Amino acid sequence: MTRILVVDREHSLRSRLAESLAGPGRQVVSAATAAQALEQLSDHGADVVVLDTEAPGGWLNVLRELREHDPDAEVILTSSAPAITDLNQAVTFGACSFLPRDADVTVATAAVATAEHRVLLRREAQRLEEALRASEARYRNLFEASPDAIVVYDEDTHEIRDANPAVQRMYGVVPEDLLGRPFSEFWFQSPPPQSVALSQVDPRVFRFLARQDRRADGDVVDVEVSRGSFAHGDRRMVVDVIRDVTRKLRDENERRELEAQLRQAQKTEALGLLAGGIAHDFNNLLAVILNYATFAKESLEEAGDGAAESALRDIQQVLTATRSASLVTRQLLTFSRREVVSPELLDVSEVIDNITQLMRSSLGTNCAIQLDLERDLPKTRLDRGQVEQIVLNLALNARDAMPEGGTLRIHTLQTRDKDGKRQIAIRIADTGIGIPATVLPLIFDPFFTTKERGKGTGLGLATVRGIVDRAGGEVHVESTPGEGTTFELRFPASSQRTSIRSVATPAGQPRGGSETVLLVDDDDPVRRAARRILVRAGYRVLEAHDADEATATFRAHPDVALLVTDLMMPGKSGEELARELRETSPELPVIYVSGFSTQSVIDEVDELELAAVLAKPYHAHNLLTVVRELLDTRCVSSSRYPVALRAAAGAR
């Protein structure tokens, strides 16, 4: 709405002019004197004023008041005979045009319309200017507050024209110090020109790219860039919105690595289950082969004729192959963490001392052994056989890595882990060909081997890793091709865990007995071999195929003095059978026989004195030794039982 004020001393002229100016979008008011005009201006103001220089009260007062309220208002002076001084004063106060008082109304109306148009143009320009200022303020606020670095630079010269505060966090330089510098000096890998130039691209479209940038301190960061462009005069400007994704990429890499480790762990777990099952069944077969070959060997030795000597040599080969096969199954069980172990407090230097001669024989004359074994080391709780196994495995690997000969150094020492806890370390170093960096991450994978077909199972290092992990230790490997390899095995110093009863092969013939033994095994050949061993030693043997048959036999024969049971059987396990029988006879000695044991069995053997675990395949000496040991222990322990319990034991 445009407000028009007509000031004229003559009512007729004032009315006629106001009537001709009235129309849509206009508000026309009039005044006869300067005082009335000033009152109108004070109350409502005016956009266009038609002012009679001869109006009572002085037109200059009206003009001054108008300029104080609205410097941009349009003023048209009317006069019959204007003086030069009046015209000069009018120009001084911003009058825009002059009309004779006797001018035609049409001319006056046109002059007012022109002035009104200038008013509307100024209003629109002001509105656009205010909108522009608001837009610039919004842009600047977003630009300054953005968490991503924003850099505006010349497309051709890469000279930085503007940068927001986030660039300081990204590049370590305050925005003011960036202005005028080429942005390309911060690009760690300068992109090809076509990745920067956007002149041929729709400026409304942002492009995305990844690159590496260099901070002021030299650190390299991975960034994602959203890039656009705009024209600034005759120059083309590029806008890069930059986000640091170094941590994001690192997290993604870690996630991929963890996923790969999980997949590998799942494959290893499945392989371990398969290996454990195969090894268990194979151990049953080996137990039969071992014991029946031993029976045949003993019979031939008693015969003593010439034909027997040849058969003895053949059977000795069978026994040797059986023991070798037993070592393979032991590696499988160790890998799958199902081996029956007998941990005890060991001095690792002493253990290595005891197998030094065996290592020398295994390595041959081309390889020298240098021992640096610290004495009085703290003891560590490990299975003696497993320590021997891992040292021999690594020694044999070292021999294969030194085909032209070399030196094997074995060093034992005390060290500490990252938390300061004591560890016992076994360091085994060779001067062999070393391990390539591409192969090093794979050496502990099951069945991975670089040896020729038929010369390696790929279980040696997997077995070492399995034993060390199970003992709560660590394995560290360093290797330089052409210079050799060093394995360092670290074990925690002595813990407080009670060891499982160790079953070793004695030097002499174990003593037999006449007690009644309940023998339970679902594998008929294995059970018959064990029965034969026990019967030949003088024991009375009751057999059972499964737990239910064993329970019935036990109830029918109160004189059973010992239970020998396989762990894995159809229906109830040997562990469940033993618990059931101990409910009525808590002093009953139990020998668990298996290719591998469960943690619950190990815990139970730790808690009970009258229990032992015997690993398959076992030799007759092993079985007879532990049977006699448990029966003798029971006799000694019975003197400590309450009277009622001794009577119950005696009645049985």
mmCIF file of C-alpha atoms in Angstrom, residues 221-439:
data_model
loop_
_atom_site.group_PDB
_atom_site.id
_atom_site.type_symbol
_atom_site.label_atom_id
_atom_site.label_comp_id
_atom_site.label_asym_id
_atom_site.label_seq_id
_atom_site.Cartn_x
_atom_site.Cartn_y
_atom_site.Cartn_z
ATOM 1 C CA VAL A 221 44.731 -38.635 7.531
ATOM 2 C CA ASP A 222 42.136 -40.439 5.443
ATOM 3 C CA VAL A 223 39.342 -38.114 4.324
ATOM 4 C CA GLU A 224 36.080 -38.217 2.428
ATOM 5 C CA VAL A 225 35.423 -35.155 0.262
ATOM 6 C CA SER A 226 32.103 -33.766 -1.016
ATOM 7 C CA ARG A 227 32.994 -31.401 -3.838
ATOM 8 C CA GLY A 228 30.997 -28.723 -5.656
ATOM 9 C CA SER A 229 31.739 -25.544 -7.618
ATOM 10 C CA PHE A 230 30.406 -22.065 -8.354
ATOM 11 C CA ALA A 231 31.323 -19.028 -10.461
ATOM 12 C CA HIS A 232 32.824 -15.972 -8.778
ATOM 13 C CA GLY A 233 33.237 -13.211 -11.322
ATOM 14 C CA ASP A 234 35.330 -14.634 -14.129
ATOM 15 C CA ARG A 235 36.821 -17.329 -11.874
ATOM 16 C CA ARG A 236 35.558 -20.812 -11.067
ATOM 17 C CA MET A 237 35.647 -21.687 -7.357
ATOM 18 C CA VAL A 238 35.704 -25.205 -5.882
ATOM 19 C CA VAL A 239 34.135 -26.070 -2.514
ATOM 20 C CA ASP A 240 35.489 -29.119 -0.641
ATOM 21 C CA VAL A 241 33.552 -30.352 2.392
ATOM 22 C CA ILE A 242 36.071 -32.645 4.124
ATOM 23 C CA ARG A 243 35.471 -35.273 6.802
ATOM 24 C CA ASP A 244 38.216 -37.163 8.683
ATOM 25 C CA VAL A 245 37.440 -40.899 8.331
ATOM 26 C CA THR A 246 40.742 -42.265 9.685
ATOM 27 C CA ARG A 247 39.100 -43.730 12.780
ATOM 28 C CA LYS A 248 36.138 -44.976 10.776
ATOM 29 C CA LEU A 249 38.415 -46.834 8.349
ATOM 30 C CA ARG A 250 40.481 -48.214 11.244
ATOM 31 C CA ASP A 251 37.314 -49.443 12.968
ATOM 32 C CA GLU A 252 36.126 -51.013 9.716
ATOM 33 C CA ASN A 253 39.482 -52.743 9.249
ATOM 34 C CA GLU A 254 39.372 -53.995 12.844
ATOM 35 C CA ARG A 255 35.821 -55.232 12.301
ATOM 36 C CA ARG A 256 36.869 -57.078 9.149
ATOM 37 C CA GLU A 257 39.844 -58.571 10.989
ATOM 38 C CA LEU A 258 37.603 -59.662 13.876
ATOM 39 C CA GLU A 259 35.129 -61.176 11.428
ATOM 40 C CA ALA A 260 37.984 -63.034 9.730
ATOM 41 C CA GLN A 261 39.239 -64.234 13.128
ATOM 42 C CA LEU A 262 35.723 -65.352 14.043
ATOM 43 C CA ARG A 263 35.375 -67.279 10.793
ATOM 44 C CA GLN A 264 38.788 -68.840 11.353
ATOM 45 C CA ALA A 265 37.877 -69.695 14.955
ATOM 46 C CA GLN A 266 34.625 -71.293 13.805
ATOM 47 C CA LYS A 267 36.469 -73.339 11.176
ATOM 48 C CA THR A 268 39.106 -74.302 13.725
ATOM 49 C CA GLU A 269 36.437 -75.274 16.247
ATOM 50 C CA ALA A 270 34.677 -77.465 13.680
ATOM 51 C CA LEU A 271 38.000 -78.966 12.658
ATOM 52 C CA GLY A 272 38.848 -79.545 16.306
ATOM 53 C CA LEU A 273 35.596 -81.401 16.914
ATOM 54 C CA LEU A 274 36.249 -83.549 13.861
ATOM 55 C CA ALA A 275 39.869 -84.177 14.857
ATOM 56 C CA GLY A 276 38.883 -85.029 18.430
ATOM 57 C CA GLY A 277 36.263 -87.523 17.291
ATOM 58 C CA ILE A 278 38.603 -89.170 14.812
ATOM 59 C CA ALA A 279 41.418 -89.324 17.343
ATOM 60 C CA HIS A 280 39.155 -90.884 19.981
ATOM 61 C CA ASP A 281 38.032 -93.685 17.658
ATOM 62 C CA PHE A 282 41.560 -94.157 16.346
ATOM 63 C CA ASN A 283 42.922 -94.414 19.882
ATOM 64 C CA ASN A 284 40.517 -97.291 20.542
ATOM 65 C CA LEU A 285 41.948 -99.107 17.534
ATOM 66 C CA LEU A 286 45.492 -98.327 18.596
ATOM 67 C CA ALA A 287 44.799 -99.646 22.079
ATOM 68 C CA VAL A 288 43.744 -102.985 20.607
ATOM 69 C CA ILE A 289 46.709 -103.119 18.204
ATOM 70 C CA LEU A 290 49.202 -102.129 20.891
ATOM 71 C CA ASN A 291 48.054 -104.575 23.528
ATOM 72 C CA TYR A 292 47.440 -107.569 21.272
ATOM 73 C CA ALA A 293 50.796 -107.019 19.576
ATOM 74 C CA THR A 294 52.329 -106.957 23.046
ATOM 75 C CA PHE A 295 50.565 -110.209 23.927
ATOM 76 C CA ALA A 296 51.918 -111.806 20.744
ATOM 77 C CA LYS A 297 55.411 -110.474 21.424
ATOM 78 C CA GLU A 298 55.419 -111.897 24.944
ATOM 79 C CA SER A 299 54.193 -115.294 23.692
ATOM 80 C CA LEU A 300 56.910 -115.428 21.025
ATOM 81 C CA GLU A 301 59.554 -114.418 23.510
ATOM 82 C CA GLU A 302 58.506 -117.363 25.667
ATOM 83 C CA ALA A 303 58.707 -119.727 22.662
ATOM 84 C CA GLY A 304 62.303 -118.753 21.929
ATOM 85 C CA ASP A 305 62.780 -120.642 18.589
ATOM 86 C CA GLY A 306 64.226 -119.268 15.339
ATOM 87 C CA ALA A 307 60.874 -118.619 13.657
ATOM 88 C CA ALA A 308 59.805 -116.617 16.671
ATOM 89 C CA GLU A 309 62.750 -114.256 16.287
ATOM 90 C CA SER A 310 61.617 -113.186 12.818
ATOM 91 C CA ALA A 311 58.035 -112.733 14.039
ATOM 92 C CA LEU A 312 59.326 -110.738 16.988
ATOM 93 C CA ARG A 313 61.049 -108.312 14.631
ATOM 94 C CA ASP A 314 57.845 -107.909 12.656
ATOM 95 C CA ILE A 315 55.791 -107.341 15.770
ATOM 96 C CA GLN A 316 58.340 -104.818 17.017
ATOM 97 C CA GLN A 317 57.742 -102.860 13.813
ATOM 98 C CA VAL A 318 53.983 -102.970 14.499
ATOM 99 C CA LEU A 319 54.575 -101.642 18.033
ATOM 100 C CA THR A 320 56.855 -98.877 16.757
ATOM 101 C CA ALA A 321 54.311 -97.824 14.129
ATOM 102 C CA THR A 322 51.564 -97.929 16.750
ATOM 103 C CA ARG A 323 53.472 -95.587 19.042
ATOM 104 C CA SER A 324 54.108 -93.241 16.092
ATOM 105 C CA ALA A 325 50.388 -93.282 15.262
ATOM 106 C CA SER A 326 49.675 -92.565 18.917
ATOM 107 C CA LEU A 327 51.838 -89.434 18.696
ATOM 108 C CA VAL A 328 49.817 -88.246 15.681
ATOM 109 C CA THR A 329 46.525 -88.724 17.532
ATOM 110 C CA ARG A 330 47.994 -86.946 20.516
ATOM 111 C CA GLN A 331 48.776 -83.993 18.273
ATOM 112 C CA LEU A 332 45.203 -84.055 16.978
ATOM 113 C CA LEU A 333 43.828 -84.119 20.506
ATOM 114 C CA THR A 334 46.151 -81.359 21.651
ATOM 115 C CA PHE A 335 45.061 -79.262 18.677
ATOM 116 C CA SER A 336 41.398 -79.872 19.538
ATOM 117 C CA ARG A 337 42.155 -79.328 23.262
ATOM 118 C CA ARG A 338 40.866 -82.755 24.239
ATOM 119 C CA GLU A 339 44.084 -84.460 25.281
ATOM 120 C CA VAL A 340 44.229 -86.036 28.723
ATOM 121 C CA VAL A 341 46.842 -83.977 30.536
ATOM 122 C CA SER A 342 48.671 -84.437 33.817
ATOM 123 C CA PRO A 343 49.827 -80.967 34.901
ATOM 124 C CA GLU A 344 52.408 -80.756 37.644
ATOM 125 C CA LEU A 345 54.881 -78.218 38.983
ATOM 126 C CA LEU A 346 57.845 -78.397 36.620
ATOM 127 C CA ASP A 347 61.307 -76.924 36.312
ATOM 128 C CA VAL A 348 61.421 -76.423 32.540
ATOM 129 C CA SER A 349 65.230 -76.339 32.550
ATOM 130 C CA GLU A 350 65.258 -79.811 34.130
ATOM 131 C CA VAL A 351 62.735 -81.137 31.582
ATOM 132 C CA ILE A 352 64.846 -79.866 28.676
ATOM 133 C CA ASP A 353 67.969 -81.314 30.276
ATOM 134 C CA ASN A 354 66.324 -84.738 30.355
ATOM 135 C CA ILE A 355 65.520 -84.751 26.624
ATOM 136 C CA THR A 356 68.755 -83.189 25.390
ATOM 137 C CA GLN A 357 70.225 -86.516 24.313
ATOM 138 C CA LEU A 358 67.039 -87.389 22.448
ATOM 139 C CA MET A 359 67.193 -84.036 20.641
ATOM 140 C CA ARG A 360 70.835 -84.586 19.690
ATOM 141 C CA SER A 361 69.930 -87.951 18.184
ATOM 142 C CA SER A 362 66.969 -86.463 16.332
ATOM 143 C CA LEU A 363 68.866 -83.472 14.913
ATOM 144 C CA GLY A 364 71.792 -85.482 13.538
ATOM 145 C CA THR A 365 75.474 -84.591 13.339
ATOM 146 C CA ASN A 366 75.068 -81.486 11.143
ATOM 147 C CA CYS A 367 73.160 -79.546 13.777
ATOM 148 C CA ALA A 368 74.731 -78.392 17.036
ATOM 149 C CA ILE A 369 72.742 -77.689 20.206
ATOM 150 C CA GLN A 370 73.694 -74.859 22.537
ATOM 151 C CA LEU A 371 71.917 -74.826 25.913
ATOM 152 C CA ASP A 372 71.617 -71.784 28.138
ATOM 153 C CA LEU A 373 69.326 -73.059 30.884
ATOM 154 C CA GLU A 374 68.835 -70.875 33.921
ATOM 155 C CA ARG A 375 68.771 -72.747 37.178
ATOM 156 C CA ASP A 376 66.458 -72.142 40.160
ATOM 157 C CA LEU A 377 63.721 -70.821 37.911
ATOM 158 C CA PRO A 378 60.237 -70.584 39.439
ATOM 159 C CA LYS A 379 58.213 -73.646 38.620
ATOM 160 C CA THR A 380 55.291 -73.600 36.207
ATOM 161 C CA ARG A 381 52.323 -75.940 36.127
ATOM 162 C CA LEU A 382 52.468 -77.946 32.893
ATOM 163 C CA ASP A 383 52.163 -81.476 31.598
ATOM 164 C CA ARG A 384 55.684 -82.910 31.369
ATOM 165 C CA GLY A 385 54.934 -84.837 28.190
ATOM 166 C CA GLN A 386 53.524 -81.736 26.527
ATOM 167 C CA VAL A 387 56.606 -79.673 27.386
ATOM 168 C CA GLU A 388 58.776 -82.380 25.891
ATOM 169 C CA GLN A 389 56.494 -82.537 22.861
ATOM 170 C CA ILE A 390 56.607 -78.814 22.053
ATOM 171 C CA VAL A 391 60.387 -78.599 22.513
ATOM 172 C CA LEU A 392 60.916 -81.642 20.280
ATOM 173 C CA ASN A 393 58.461 -80.309 17.677
ATOM 174 C CA LEU A 394 60.318 -76.990 17.483
ATOM 175 C CA ALA A 395 63.692 -78.754 17.437
ATOM 176 C CA LEU A 396 62.611 -80.950 14.509
ATOM 177 C CA ASN A 397 61.256 -77.890 12.667
ATOM 178 C CA ALA A 398 64.620 -76.203 13.233
ATOM 179 C CA ARG A 399 66.420 -79.244 11.827
ATOM 180 C CA ASP A 400 64.308 -79.088 8.655
ATOM 181 C CA ALA A 401 65.074 -75.344 8.385
ATOM 182 C CA MET A 402 68.844 -76.079 8.496
ATOM 183 C CA PRO A 403 69.355 -78.642 5.684
ATOM 184 C CA GLU A 404 73.042 -77.717 5.439
ATOM 185 C CA GLY A 405 73.506 -77.778 9.197
ATOM 186 C CA GLY A 406 73.510 -75.034 11.791
ATOM 187 C CA THR A 407 73.028 -74.276 15.460
ATOM 188 C CA LEU A 408 69.965 -74.692 17.654
ATOM 189 C CA ARG A 409 70.041 -72.500 20.759
ATOM 190 C CA ILE A 410 67.692 -73.175 23.675
ATOM 191 C CA HIS A 411 67.516 -70.602 26.446
ATOM 192 C CA THR A 412 65.289 -70.657 29.522
ATOM 193 C CA LEU A 413 64.739 -67.528 31.554
ATOM 194 C CA GLN A 414 62.373 -65.656 33.802
ATOM 195 C CA THR A 415 60.434 -62.699 32.394
ATOM 196 C CA ARG A 416 57.263 -60.736 33.098
ATOM 197 C CA ASP A 417 54.096 -60.020 31.144
ATOM 198 C CA LYS A 418 52.655 -56.584 30.433
ATOM 199 C CA ASP A 419 50.915 -56.595 33.831
ATOM 200 C CA GLY A 420 54.153 -57.373 35.670
ATOM 201 C CA LYS A 421 53.276 -61.002 36.477
ATOM 202 C CA ARG A 422 56.112 -63.526 36.436
ATOM 203 C CA GLN A 423 56.515 -65.784 33.423
ATOM 204 C CA ILE A 424 58.830 -68.638 32.510
ATOM 205 C CA ALA A 425 60.135 -68.389 28.943
ATOM 206 C CA ILE A 426 61.634 -71.012 26.643
ATOM 207 C CA ARG A 427 63.468 -69.380 23.728
ATOM 208 C CA ILE A 428 64.343 -71.692 20.814
ATOM 209 C CA ALA A 429 66.374 -70.139 17.984
ATOM 210 C CA ASP A 430 67.893 -71.633 14.851
ATOM 211 C CA THR A 431 70.257 -70.351 12.168
ATOM 212 C CA GLY A 432 68.172 -71.735 9.321
ATOM 213 C CA ILE A 433 66.573 -70.368 6.191
ATOM 214 C CA GLY A 434 63.926 -68.363 8.072
ATOM 215 C CA ILE A 435 60.236 -67.920 7.316
ATOM 216 C CA PRO A 436 59.012 -65.550 4.566
ATOM 217 C CA ALA A 437 56.829 -62.678 5.780
ATOM 218 C CA THR A 438 53.956 -63.910 3.606
ATOM 219 C CA VAL A 439 54.011 -67.326 5.265
#
